[in-house]
Each structure stands twice: as structure tokens, then as C-alpha cells.
Short mmCIF file of C-alpha atoms and ligand atoms in Angstrom, two decimals:
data_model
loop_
_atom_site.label_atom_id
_atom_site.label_comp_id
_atom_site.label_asym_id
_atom_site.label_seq_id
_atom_site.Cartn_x
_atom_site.Cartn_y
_atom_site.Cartn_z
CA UNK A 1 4.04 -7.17 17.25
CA UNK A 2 0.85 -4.33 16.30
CA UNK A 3 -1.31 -4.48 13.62
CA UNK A 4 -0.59 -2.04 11.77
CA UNK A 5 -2.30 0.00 9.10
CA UNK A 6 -0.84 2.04 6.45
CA UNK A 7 -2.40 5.13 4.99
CA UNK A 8 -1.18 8.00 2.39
CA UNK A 9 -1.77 8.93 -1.17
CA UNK A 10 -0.55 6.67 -4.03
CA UNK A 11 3.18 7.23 -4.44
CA UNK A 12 3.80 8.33 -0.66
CA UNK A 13 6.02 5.08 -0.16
CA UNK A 14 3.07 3.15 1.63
CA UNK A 15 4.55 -0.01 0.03
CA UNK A 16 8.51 0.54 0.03
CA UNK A 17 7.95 1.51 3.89
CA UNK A 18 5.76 -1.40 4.35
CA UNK A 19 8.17 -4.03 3.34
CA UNK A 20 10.97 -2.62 5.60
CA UNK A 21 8.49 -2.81 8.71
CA UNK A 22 7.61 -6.18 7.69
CA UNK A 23 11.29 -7.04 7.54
CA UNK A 24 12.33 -5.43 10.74
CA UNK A 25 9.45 -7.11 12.94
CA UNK A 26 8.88 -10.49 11.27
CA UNK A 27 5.43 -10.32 10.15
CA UNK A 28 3.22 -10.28 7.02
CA UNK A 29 3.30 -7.65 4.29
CA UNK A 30 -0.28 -7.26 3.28
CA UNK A 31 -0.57 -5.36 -0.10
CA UNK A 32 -3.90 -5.41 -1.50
CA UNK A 33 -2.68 -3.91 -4.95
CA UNK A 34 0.04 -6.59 -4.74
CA UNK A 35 -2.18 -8.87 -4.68
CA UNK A 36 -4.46 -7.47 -7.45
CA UNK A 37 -1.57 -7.01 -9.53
CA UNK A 38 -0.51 -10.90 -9.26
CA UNK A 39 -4.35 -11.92 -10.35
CA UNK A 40 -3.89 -9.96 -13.01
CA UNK A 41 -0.43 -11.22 -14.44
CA UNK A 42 -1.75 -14.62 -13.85
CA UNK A 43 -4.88 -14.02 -15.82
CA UNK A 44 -7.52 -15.18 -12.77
CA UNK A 45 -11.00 -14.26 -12.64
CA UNK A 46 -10.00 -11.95 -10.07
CA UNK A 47 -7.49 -10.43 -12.05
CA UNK A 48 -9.90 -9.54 -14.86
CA UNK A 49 -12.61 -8.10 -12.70
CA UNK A 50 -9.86 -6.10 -10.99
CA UNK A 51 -7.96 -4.53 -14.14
CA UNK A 52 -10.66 -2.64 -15.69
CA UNK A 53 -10.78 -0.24 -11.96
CA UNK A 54 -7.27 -0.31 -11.82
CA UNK A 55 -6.69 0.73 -15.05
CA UNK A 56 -9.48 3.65 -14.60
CA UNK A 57 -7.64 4.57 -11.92
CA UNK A 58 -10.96 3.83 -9.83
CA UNK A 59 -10.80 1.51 -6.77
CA UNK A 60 -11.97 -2.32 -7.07
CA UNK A 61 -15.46 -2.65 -5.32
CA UNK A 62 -15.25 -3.25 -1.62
CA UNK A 63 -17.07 -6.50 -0.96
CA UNK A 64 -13.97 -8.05 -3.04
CA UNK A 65 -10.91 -6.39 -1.60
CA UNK A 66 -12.91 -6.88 1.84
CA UNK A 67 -13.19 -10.46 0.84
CA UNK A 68 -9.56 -11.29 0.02
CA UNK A 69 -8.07 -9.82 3.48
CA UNK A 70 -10.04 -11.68 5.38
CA UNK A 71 -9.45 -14.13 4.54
CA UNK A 72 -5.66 -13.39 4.35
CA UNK A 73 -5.93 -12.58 7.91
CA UNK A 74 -7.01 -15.97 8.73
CA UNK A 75 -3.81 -17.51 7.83
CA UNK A 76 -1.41 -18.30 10.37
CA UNK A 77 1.52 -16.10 10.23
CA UNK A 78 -1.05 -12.83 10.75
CA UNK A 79 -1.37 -13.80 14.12
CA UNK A 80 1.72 -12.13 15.56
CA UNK A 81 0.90 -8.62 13.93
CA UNK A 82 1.06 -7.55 10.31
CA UNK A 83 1.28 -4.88 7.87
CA UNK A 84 -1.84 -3.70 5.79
CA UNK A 85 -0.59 -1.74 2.32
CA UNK A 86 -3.65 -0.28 0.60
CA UNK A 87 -6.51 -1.78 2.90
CA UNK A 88 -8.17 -0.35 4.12
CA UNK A 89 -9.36 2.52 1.17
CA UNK A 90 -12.61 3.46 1.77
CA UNK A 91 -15.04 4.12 5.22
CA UNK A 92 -16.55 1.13 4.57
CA UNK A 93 -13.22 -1.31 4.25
CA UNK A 94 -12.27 0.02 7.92
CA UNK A 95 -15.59 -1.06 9.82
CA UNK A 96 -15.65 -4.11 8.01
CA UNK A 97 -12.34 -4.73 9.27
CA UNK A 98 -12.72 -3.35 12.59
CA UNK A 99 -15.01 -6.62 12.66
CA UNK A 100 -12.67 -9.14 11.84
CA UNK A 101 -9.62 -7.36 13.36
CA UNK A 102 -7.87 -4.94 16.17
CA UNK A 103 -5.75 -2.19 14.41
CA UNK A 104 -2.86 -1.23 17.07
CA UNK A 105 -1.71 1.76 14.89
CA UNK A 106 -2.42 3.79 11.52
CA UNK A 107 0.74 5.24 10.40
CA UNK A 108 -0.20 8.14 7.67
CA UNK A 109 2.52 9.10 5.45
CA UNK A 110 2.75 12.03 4.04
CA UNK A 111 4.26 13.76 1.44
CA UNK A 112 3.59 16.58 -1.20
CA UNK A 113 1.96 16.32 -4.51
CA UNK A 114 5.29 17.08 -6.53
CA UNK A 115 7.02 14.25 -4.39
CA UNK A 116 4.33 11.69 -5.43
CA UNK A 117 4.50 12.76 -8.93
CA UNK A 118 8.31 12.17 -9.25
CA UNK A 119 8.01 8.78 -7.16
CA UNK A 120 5.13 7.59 -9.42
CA UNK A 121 6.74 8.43 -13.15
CA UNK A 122 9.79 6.68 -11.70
CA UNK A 123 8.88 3.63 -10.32
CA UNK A 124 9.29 0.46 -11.53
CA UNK A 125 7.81 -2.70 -9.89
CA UNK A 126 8.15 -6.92 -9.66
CA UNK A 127 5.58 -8.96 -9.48
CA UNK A 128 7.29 -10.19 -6.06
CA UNK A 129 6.11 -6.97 -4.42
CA UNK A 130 9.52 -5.54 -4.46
CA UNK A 131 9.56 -1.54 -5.64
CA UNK A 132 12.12 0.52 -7.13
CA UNK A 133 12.95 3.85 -8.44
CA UNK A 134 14.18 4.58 -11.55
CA UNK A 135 17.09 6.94 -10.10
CA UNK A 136 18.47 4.09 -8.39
CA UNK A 137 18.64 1.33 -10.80
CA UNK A 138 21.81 2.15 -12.56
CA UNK A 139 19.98 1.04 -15.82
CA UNK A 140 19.41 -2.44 -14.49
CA UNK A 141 16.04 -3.93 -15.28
CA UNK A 142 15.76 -6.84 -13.34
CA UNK A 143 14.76 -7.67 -9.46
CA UNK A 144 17.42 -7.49 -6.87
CA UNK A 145 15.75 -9.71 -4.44
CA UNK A 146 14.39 -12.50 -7.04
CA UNK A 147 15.96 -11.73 -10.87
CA UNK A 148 12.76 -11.55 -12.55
CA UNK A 149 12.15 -8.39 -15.22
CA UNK A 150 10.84 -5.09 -13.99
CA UNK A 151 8.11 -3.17 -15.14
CA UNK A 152 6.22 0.27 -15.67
CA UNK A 153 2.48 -0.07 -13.60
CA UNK A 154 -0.05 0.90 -16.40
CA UNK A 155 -1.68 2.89 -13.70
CA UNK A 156 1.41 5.30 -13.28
CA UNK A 157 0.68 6.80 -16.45
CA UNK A 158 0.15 10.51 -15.78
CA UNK A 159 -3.46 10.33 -16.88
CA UNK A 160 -4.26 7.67 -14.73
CA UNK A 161 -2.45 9.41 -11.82
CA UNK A 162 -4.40 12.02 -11.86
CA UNK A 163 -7.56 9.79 -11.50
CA UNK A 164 -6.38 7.81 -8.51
CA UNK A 165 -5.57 10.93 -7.00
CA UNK A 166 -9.05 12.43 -7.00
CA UNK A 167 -10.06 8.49 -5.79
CA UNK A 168 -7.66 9.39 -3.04
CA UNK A 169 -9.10 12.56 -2.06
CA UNK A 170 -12.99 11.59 -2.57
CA UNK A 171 -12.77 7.82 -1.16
CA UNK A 172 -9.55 7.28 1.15
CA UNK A 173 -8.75 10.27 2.84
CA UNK A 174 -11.55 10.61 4.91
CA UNK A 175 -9.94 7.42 6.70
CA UNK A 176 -7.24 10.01 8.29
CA UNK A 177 -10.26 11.29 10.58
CA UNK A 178 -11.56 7.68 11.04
CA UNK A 179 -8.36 6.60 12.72
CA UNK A 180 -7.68 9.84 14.02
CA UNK A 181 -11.05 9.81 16.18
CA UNK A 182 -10.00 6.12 17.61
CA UNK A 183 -6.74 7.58 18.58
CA UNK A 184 -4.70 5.66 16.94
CA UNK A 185 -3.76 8.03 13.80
CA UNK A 186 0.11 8.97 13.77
CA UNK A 187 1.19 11.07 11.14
CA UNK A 188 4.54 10.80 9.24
CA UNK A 189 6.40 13.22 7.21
CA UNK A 190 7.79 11.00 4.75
CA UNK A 191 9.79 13.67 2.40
CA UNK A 192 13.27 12.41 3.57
CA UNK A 193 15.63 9.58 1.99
CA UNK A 194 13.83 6.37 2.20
CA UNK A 195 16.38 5.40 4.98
CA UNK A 196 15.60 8.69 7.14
CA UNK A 197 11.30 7.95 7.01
CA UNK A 198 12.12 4.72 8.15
CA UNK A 199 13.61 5.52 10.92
CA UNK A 200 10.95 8.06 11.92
CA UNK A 201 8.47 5.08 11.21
CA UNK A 202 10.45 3.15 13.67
CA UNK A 203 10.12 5.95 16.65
CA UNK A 204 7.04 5.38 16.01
CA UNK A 205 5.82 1.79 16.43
CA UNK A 206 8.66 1.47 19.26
CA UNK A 207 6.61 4.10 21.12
P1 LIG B 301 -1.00 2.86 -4.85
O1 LIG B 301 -1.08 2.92 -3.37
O2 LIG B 301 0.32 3.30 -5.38
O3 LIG B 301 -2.15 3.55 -5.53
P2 LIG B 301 -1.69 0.00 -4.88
O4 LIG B 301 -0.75 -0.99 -5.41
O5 LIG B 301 -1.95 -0.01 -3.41
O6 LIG B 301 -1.12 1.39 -5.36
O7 LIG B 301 -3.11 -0.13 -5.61
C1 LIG B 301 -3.22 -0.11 -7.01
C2 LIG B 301 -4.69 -0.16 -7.42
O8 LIG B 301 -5.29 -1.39 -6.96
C3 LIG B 301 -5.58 0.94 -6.85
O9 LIG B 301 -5.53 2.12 -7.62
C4 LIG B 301 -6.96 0.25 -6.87
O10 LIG B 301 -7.54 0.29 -8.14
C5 LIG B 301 -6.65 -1.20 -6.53
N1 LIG B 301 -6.73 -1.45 -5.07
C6 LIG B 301 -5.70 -1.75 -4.23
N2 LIG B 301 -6.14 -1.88 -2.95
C7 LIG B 301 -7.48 -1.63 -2.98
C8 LIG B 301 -8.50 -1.59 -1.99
N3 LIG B 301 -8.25 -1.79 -0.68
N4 LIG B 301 -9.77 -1.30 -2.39
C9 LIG B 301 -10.07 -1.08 -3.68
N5 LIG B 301 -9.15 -1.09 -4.66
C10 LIG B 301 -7.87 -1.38 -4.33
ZN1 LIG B 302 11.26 -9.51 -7.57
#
């Protein structure tokens, strides 16, 4: 299977498309914020350094996330093709990856800035990675792959939003023309069910 890279704004559906990719081919789901986020819950060194960006809405610096995927990419089961959610984020993340790895395909998803407002106020999270909206719950509060308790991301405050936006804009989506000059940029419209961008998603690493 391709490496593949992920790109699009916060709250395009980078990670909820990620996880069915990784599902449908077999191979790792990467998530830098995942990991950040599990650092933080368990109160690491890591975790501490990394929740005073997240929580600014800022981006952790790049010599750490850089640090922790390759390192991740090292392990065995990236060696048939993975997923990268949220890495790279910045110019300098993707040529200090393009050292340690070969990206088959970027997929950029993308979606309006009303959509990733309503995705972002609704979402609720596990700390197993696993996403959900709000709309589809049914009230529930708890995990449906692993039972633990949900929760709000601090960072999907509207305040907060609105700063990882602009982060988006000024830092990560200059990587659009970065892939798009290698040739390997395909762009998604991701405004459909979750079931319908997936299958566009498909087309495309099938291609
Ligand atoms: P989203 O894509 O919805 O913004 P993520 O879970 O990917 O959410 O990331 C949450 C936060 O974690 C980011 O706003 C940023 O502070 C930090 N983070 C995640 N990945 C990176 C990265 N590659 N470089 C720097 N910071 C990162
Ligand atoms: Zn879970």
C-alpha cells in the first residue's frame, strides 16, 4: 500500500477519513494530534510541553512533532504504507520528512469554512483516536469501538478555532503547493456524507 499524506484545515475530516483508509488497506493511522493528545491525558513531559500550543491554538514546535514520527515510522507495521493525520504542518515538517520517507500521495480535503465550524462545535473525541459528531450520538457519551467516556477538545472552543485557523492559513497551507509541485497533490471535495467522501477518497488511491 502508498504512503499517504493527509492535508486540509482543522475540522475537514482529516482524521475520521484517515481511520477508514487505515481500515480499508491494513496499515497504520498516524495522528500526530492523537498522539499529543494521549501525552497530555497521561501527564508526560511531552504532554506538558505540548498543551500550552495546543491550547493557544498555535502548532507544537517542529523539531518535536518531527521527532516523534520518525521515529514512529521506524516501527514495523509502517513498512507496508501508512496514513499521516496532521504531519506534516509546516514547510519545514515535509522536507524533513521527505528525508526519512517517500510520500506516494497527498490527499487534500476540502471543505468550506461553515462546514468546519459545524464539524468542530460538534465533535466529540476518545482518547483511542476514535471521532464523533454530536448529531450522531443519540445522546450517548461513551466510545463505540472501546466504552471509554467522550469528550469536548479544549481546542474546539470557538476562540481557539479561530486561532488554529489563521495557524492553518499562515503555516500549513502553503503545503498544498509543496505537494502540488511534486505532483502528487489530489484534491478532495469532502462536503458530502462521511460515507460519500470516502468513497471519492477511495477512487482516488485505487487510481
Ligand atoms: P486538527 O487537525 O483538528 O486541528 P489535530 O488533532 O491534528 O487537530 O491537532 C491538534 C493540535 O495538535 C494542533 O492544533 C497543534 O497544536 C498540535 N499538532 C498536531 N500535529 C502537529 C504537527 N504536525 N506540528 C505541530 N503541531 C501539531
Ligand atoms: Zn474509544
Amino acid at each position: 500500500m502508498k504512503n499517504i499524506i493527509m492535508l486540509g484545515a482543522p475540522g475537514a475530516g482529516k482524521g475520521t477519513q484517515s481511520a477508514l483508509i487505515a481500515e480499508e488497506y491494513h496499515i497504520p493511522h498516524i495522528s500526530t494530534g492523537d498522539i499529543l493528545r494521549k501525552n497530555i491525558k497521561e501527564g508526560t513531559e511531552l504532554g506538558k510541553l505540548a498543551k500550552s500550543y495546543i491550547d493557544a491554538g498555535a502548532l507544537v514546535p517542529d523539531d518535536v512533532v518531527i521527532g516523534i514520527v520518525a521515529d514512529r515510522l521506524k516501527e514495523d507495521d509502517a513498512l507496508n504504507g501508512y496514513v499521516l493525520d496532521g504531519f506534516p504542518r509546516t514547510i519545514a515538517q515535509a522536507e524533513a520528512l521527505d528525508k526519512v520517507a517517500k510520500i506516494d500521495i497527498a490527499v487534500n480535503i476540502v471543505v468550506g469554512f461553515d462546514v468546519i465550524v459545524e464539524r468542530l462545535a460538534g465533535r466529540r473525541v476518545c482518547v483511542c483516536g476514535a471521532t464523533y459528531h454530536t448529531s450522531k450520538l443519540n445522546g450517548s457519551t461513551t466510545c463505540a469501538k472501546c466504552g471509554k467516556e467522550l469528550f469536548f477538545r479544549d481546542d474546539d472552543k470557538p476562540e481557539t478555532v479561530r486561532a488554529r485557523l489563521e495557524t492553518y492559513e499562515k503555516q500549513t497551507a502553503p503545503l498544498i503547493g509543496y505537494y502540488e509541485k511534486k505532483g502528487i497533490l489530489v484534491n478532495v471535495d469532502a462536503t458530502g456524507t462521511i460515507e460519500q467522501d470516502f468513497e471519492k477518497i477511495k477512487k482516488v488511491l485505487n487510481d
